Tab-separated table of C-alpha atoms in Angstrom:
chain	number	residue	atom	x	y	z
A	1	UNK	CA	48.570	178.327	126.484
A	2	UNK	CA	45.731	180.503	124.832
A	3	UNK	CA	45.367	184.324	124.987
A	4	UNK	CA	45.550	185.965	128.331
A	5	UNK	CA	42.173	187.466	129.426
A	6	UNK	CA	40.844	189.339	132.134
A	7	UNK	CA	38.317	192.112	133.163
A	8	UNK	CA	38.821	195.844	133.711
A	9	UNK	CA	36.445	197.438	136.586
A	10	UNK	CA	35.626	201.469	136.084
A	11	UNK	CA	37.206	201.953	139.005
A	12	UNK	CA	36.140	205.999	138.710
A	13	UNK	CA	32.227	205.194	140.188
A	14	UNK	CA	34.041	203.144	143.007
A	15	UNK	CA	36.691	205.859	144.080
A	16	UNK	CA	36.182	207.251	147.336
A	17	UNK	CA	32.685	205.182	147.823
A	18	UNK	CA	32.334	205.806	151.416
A	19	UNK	CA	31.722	202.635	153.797
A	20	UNK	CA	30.774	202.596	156.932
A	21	UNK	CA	32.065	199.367	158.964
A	22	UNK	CA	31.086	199.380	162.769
A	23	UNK	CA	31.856	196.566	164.974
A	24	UNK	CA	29.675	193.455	164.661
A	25	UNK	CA	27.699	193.022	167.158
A	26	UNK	CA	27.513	190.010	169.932
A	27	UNK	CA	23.901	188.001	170.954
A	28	UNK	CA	26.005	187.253	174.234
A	29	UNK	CA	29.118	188.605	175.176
A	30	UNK	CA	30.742	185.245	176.622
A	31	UNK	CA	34.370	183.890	175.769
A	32	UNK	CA	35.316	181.704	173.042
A	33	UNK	CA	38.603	180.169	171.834
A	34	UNK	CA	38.632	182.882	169.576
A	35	UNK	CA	39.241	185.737	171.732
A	36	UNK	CA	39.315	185.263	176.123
A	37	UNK	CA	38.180	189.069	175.669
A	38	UNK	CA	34.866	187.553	174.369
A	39	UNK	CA	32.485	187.917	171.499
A	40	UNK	CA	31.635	191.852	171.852
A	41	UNK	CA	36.268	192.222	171.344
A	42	UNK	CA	35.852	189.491	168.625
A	43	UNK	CA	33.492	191.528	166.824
A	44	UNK	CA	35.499	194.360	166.936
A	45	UNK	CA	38.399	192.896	165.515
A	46	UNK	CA	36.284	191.108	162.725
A	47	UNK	CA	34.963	194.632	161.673
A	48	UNK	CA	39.191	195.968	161.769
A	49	UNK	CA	39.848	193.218	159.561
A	50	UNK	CA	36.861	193.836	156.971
A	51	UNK	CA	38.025	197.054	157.188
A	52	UNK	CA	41.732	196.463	156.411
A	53	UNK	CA	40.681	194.728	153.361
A	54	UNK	CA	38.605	197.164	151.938
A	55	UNK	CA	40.890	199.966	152.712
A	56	UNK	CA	43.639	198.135	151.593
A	57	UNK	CA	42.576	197.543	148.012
A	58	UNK	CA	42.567	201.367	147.511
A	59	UNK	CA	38.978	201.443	145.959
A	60	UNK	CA	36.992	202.511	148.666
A	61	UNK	CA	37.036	205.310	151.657
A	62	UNK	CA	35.849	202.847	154.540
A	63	UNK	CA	35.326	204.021	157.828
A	64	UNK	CA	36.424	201.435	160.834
A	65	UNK	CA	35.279	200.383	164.045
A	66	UNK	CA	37.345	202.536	166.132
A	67	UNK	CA	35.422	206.043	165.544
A	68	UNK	CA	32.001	204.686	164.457
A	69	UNK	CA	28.991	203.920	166.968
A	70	UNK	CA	28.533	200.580	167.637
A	71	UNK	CA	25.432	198.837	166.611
A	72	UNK	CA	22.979	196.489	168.847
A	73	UNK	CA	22.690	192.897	167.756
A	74	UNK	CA	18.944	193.468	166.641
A	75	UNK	CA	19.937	196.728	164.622
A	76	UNK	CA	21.809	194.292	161.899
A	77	UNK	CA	19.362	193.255	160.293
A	78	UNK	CA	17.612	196.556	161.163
A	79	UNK	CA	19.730	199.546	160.518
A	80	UNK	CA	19.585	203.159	162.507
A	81	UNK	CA	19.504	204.763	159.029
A	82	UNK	CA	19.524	208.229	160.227
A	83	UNK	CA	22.597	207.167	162.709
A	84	UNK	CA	24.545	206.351	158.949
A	85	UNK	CA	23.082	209.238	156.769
A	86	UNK	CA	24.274	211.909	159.200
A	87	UNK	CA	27.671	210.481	158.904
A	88	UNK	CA	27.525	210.595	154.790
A	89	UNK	CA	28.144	206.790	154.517
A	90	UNK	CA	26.943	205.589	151.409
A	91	UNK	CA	27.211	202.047	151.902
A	92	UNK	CA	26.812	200.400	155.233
A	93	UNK	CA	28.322	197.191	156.205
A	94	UNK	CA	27.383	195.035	159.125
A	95	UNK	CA	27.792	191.829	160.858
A	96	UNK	CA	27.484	189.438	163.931
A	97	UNK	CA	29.473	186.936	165.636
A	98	UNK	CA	27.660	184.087	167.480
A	99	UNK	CA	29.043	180.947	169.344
A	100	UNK	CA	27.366	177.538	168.851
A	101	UNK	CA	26.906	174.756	171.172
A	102	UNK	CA	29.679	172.608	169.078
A	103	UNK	CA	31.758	175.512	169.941
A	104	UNK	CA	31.866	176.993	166.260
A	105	UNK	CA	31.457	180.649	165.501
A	106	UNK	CA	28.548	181.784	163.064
A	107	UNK	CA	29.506	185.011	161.429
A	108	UNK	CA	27.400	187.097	159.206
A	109	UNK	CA	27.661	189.557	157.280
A	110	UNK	CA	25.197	192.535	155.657
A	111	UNK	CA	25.674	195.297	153.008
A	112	UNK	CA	23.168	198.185	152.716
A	113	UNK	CA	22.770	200.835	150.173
A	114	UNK	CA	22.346	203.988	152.776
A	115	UNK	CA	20.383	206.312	150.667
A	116	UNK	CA	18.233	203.356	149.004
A	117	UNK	CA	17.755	202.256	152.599
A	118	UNK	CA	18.275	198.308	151.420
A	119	UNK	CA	19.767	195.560	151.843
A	120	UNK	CA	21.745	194.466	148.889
A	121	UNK	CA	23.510	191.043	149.858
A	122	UNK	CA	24.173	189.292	152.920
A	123	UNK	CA	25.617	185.604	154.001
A	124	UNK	CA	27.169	183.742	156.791
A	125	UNK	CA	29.682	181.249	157.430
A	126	UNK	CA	30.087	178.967	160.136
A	127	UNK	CA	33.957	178.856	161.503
A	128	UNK	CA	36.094	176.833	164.099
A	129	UNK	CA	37.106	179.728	166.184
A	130	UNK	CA	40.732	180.041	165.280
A	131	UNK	CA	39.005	180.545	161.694
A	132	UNK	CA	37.835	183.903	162.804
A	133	UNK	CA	40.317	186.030	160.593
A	134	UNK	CA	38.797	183.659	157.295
A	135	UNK	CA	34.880	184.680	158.162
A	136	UNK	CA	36.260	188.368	158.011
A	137	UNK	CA	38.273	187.724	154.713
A	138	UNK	CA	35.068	186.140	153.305
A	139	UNK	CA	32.842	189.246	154.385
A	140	UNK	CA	35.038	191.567	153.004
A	141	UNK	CA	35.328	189.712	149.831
A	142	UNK	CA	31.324	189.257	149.409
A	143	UNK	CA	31.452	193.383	149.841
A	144	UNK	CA	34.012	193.497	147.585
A	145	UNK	CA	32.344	191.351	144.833
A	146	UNK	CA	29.082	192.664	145.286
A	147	UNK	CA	30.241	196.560	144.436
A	148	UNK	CA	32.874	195.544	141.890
A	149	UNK	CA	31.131	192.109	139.951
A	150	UNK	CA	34.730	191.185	140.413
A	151	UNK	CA	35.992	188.067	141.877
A	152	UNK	CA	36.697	187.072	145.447
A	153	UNK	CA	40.442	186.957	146.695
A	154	UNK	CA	41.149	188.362	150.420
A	155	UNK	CA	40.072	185.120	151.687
A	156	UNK	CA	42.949	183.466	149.566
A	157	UNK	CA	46.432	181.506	151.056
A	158	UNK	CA	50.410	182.806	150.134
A	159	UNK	CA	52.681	180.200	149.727
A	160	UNK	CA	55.991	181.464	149.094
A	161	UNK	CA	59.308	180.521	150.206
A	162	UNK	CA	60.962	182.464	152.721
A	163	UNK	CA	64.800	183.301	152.193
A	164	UNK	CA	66.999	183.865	155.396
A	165	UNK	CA	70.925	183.692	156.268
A	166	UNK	CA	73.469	185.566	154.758
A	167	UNK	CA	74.095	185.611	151.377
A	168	UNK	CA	76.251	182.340	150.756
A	169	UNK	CA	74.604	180.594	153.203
A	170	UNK	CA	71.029	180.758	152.307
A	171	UNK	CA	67.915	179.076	153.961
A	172	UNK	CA	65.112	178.898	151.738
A	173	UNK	CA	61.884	177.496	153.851
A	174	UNK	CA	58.487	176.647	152.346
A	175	UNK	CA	56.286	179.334	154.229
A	176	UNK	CA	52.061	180.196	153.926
A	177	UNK	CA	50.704	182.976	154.848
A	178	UNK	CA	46.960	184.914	154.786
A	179	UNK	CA	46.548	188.017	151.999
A	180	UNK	CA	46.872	190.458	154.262
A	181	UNK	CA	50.101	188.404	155.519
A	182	UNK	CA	48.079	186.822	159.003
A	183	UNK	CA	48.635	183.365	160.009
A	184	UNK	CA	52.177	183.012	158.870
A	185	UNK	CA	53.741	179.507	159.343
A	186	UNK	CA	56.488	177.515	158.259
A	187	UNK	CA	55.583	174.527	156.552
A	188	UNK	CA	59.514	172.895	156.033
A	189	UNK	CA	62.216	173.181	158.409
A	190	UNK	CA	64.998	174.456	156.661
A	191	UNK	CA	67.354	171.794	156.830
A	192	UNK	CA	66.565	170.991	152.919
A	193	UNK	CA	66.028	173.472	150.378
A	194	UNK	CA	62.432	174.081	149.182
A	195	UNK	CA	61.612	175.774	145.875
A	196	UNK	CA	58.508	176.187	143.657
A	197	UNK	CA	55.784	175.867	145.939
A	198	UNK	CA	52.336	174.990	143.317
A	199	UNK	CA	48.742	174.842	145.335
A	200	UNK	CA	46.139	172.194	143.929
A	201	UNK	CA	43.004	172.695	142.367
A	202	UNK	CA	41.236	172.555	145.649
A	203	UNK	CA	43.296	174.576	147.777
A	204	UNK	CA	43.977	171.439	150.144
A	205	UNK	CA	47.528	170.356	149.183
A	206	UNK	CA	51.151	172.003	148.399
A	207	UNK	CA	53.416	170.281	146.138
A	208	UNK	CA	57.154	171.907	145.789
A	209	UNK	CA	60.500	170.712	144.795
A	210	UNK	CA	63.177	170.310	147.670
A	211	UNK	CA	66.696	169.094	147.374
A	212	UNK	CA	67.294	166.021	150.186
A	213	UNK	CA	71.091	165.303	149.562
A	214	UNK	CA	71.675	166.725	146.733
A	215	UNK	CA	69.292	165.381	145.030
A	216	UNK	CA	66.282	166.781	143.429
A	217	UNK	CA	62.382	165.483	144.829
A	218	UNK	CA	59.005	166.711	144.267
A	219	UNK	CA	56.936	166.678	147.809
């Protein structure tokens, strides 16, 4: 292989850049498949996740749900600036959550410069609702690309394999997990041993090496 490469961020400007992320905000608070609670809880728990992310990564000083007001579904895309500036955020970040008729979720998400009082990116995604946890991976990463020009990665899968049993009687499992170690599954049962779990190009299939009696096969 060539050279290694990669890109080093000034991490100084970002240090303690505060965020403010309140809870998204609901059109309708009805139930989904998401969340019985409904879509004003869903948005809640979107905003912890963005939140976990963000904090998480160590770059930023965000500011969660939990002890922030919570704004209005028409104050998204039209911010209470003074509400923000009082609190000294410097960057705000909001978002919805909206069912569809097909019984999809539409999240979407906003970043504002507080003092500049503007809007400096924004997108949406449209999710099957036990995709919830992904829309607020790909929010946070859109923040988190937008502030750093780096690239995306807390909407990304782990596959690992997971070790278990005492020490001469090991059971090594295929296992994948979210980044922020969500959605954990088994993906092999055990009974064979599984080893050097490789993702393709596209994300959509696991190959790995597992030993069926005795013998070695690629899966």
């Amino acid at each position: 292989g060539g050279p290694l490469r990669g890109t080093v961020t000034d991490e100084s400007e970002l240090d303690n850049l505060s965020l403010a992320i309140p809870a998204f905000a609901a059109d309708r608070d009805v139930a989904t498949a998401a969340n019985a609670s409904g879509t004003a809880a869903l948005g809640v728990e979107l905003a912890r996740v963005v939140y976990s992310d963000l904090e998480n990564n160590g770059l930023f000083a965000p500011t969660g749900p939990d002890s922030l007001p919570r704004p209005t579904y028409p104050q998204i895309t039209d911010p209470v600036w003074g509400t923000w500036n009082v609190r000294g955020a410097e960057m705000l970040v909001q978002g919805y959550v909206r069912p569809r008729g097909d019984g999809n979720l539409i999240v979407g998400c906003y970043l504002y410069d507080v003092a500049l009082r503007d809007e400096l990116v924004r997108s949406g995604w449209v999710v099957p609702p036990s995709d919830w946890r992904r829309a607020a991976h790909k929010c946070a990463d859109l923040i988190y690309s937008r502030l750093t020009g780096e690239s995306p990665f807390f909407d990304s899968r782990i596959a690992y394999i997971a070790e278990t049993g005492p020490k001469d009687n090991r059971t090594k499992r295929l296992a994948i997990m979210d980044s922020d170690g969500a959605n954990h599954r088994f993906i092999t049962t055990g009974r064979a041993t599984a080893l050097t779990p490789r993702y393709s190009p596209d994300y959509r299939r696991l190959m790995y090496l597992s030993y069926v009696d005795g013998n070695p096969r690629i899966y």
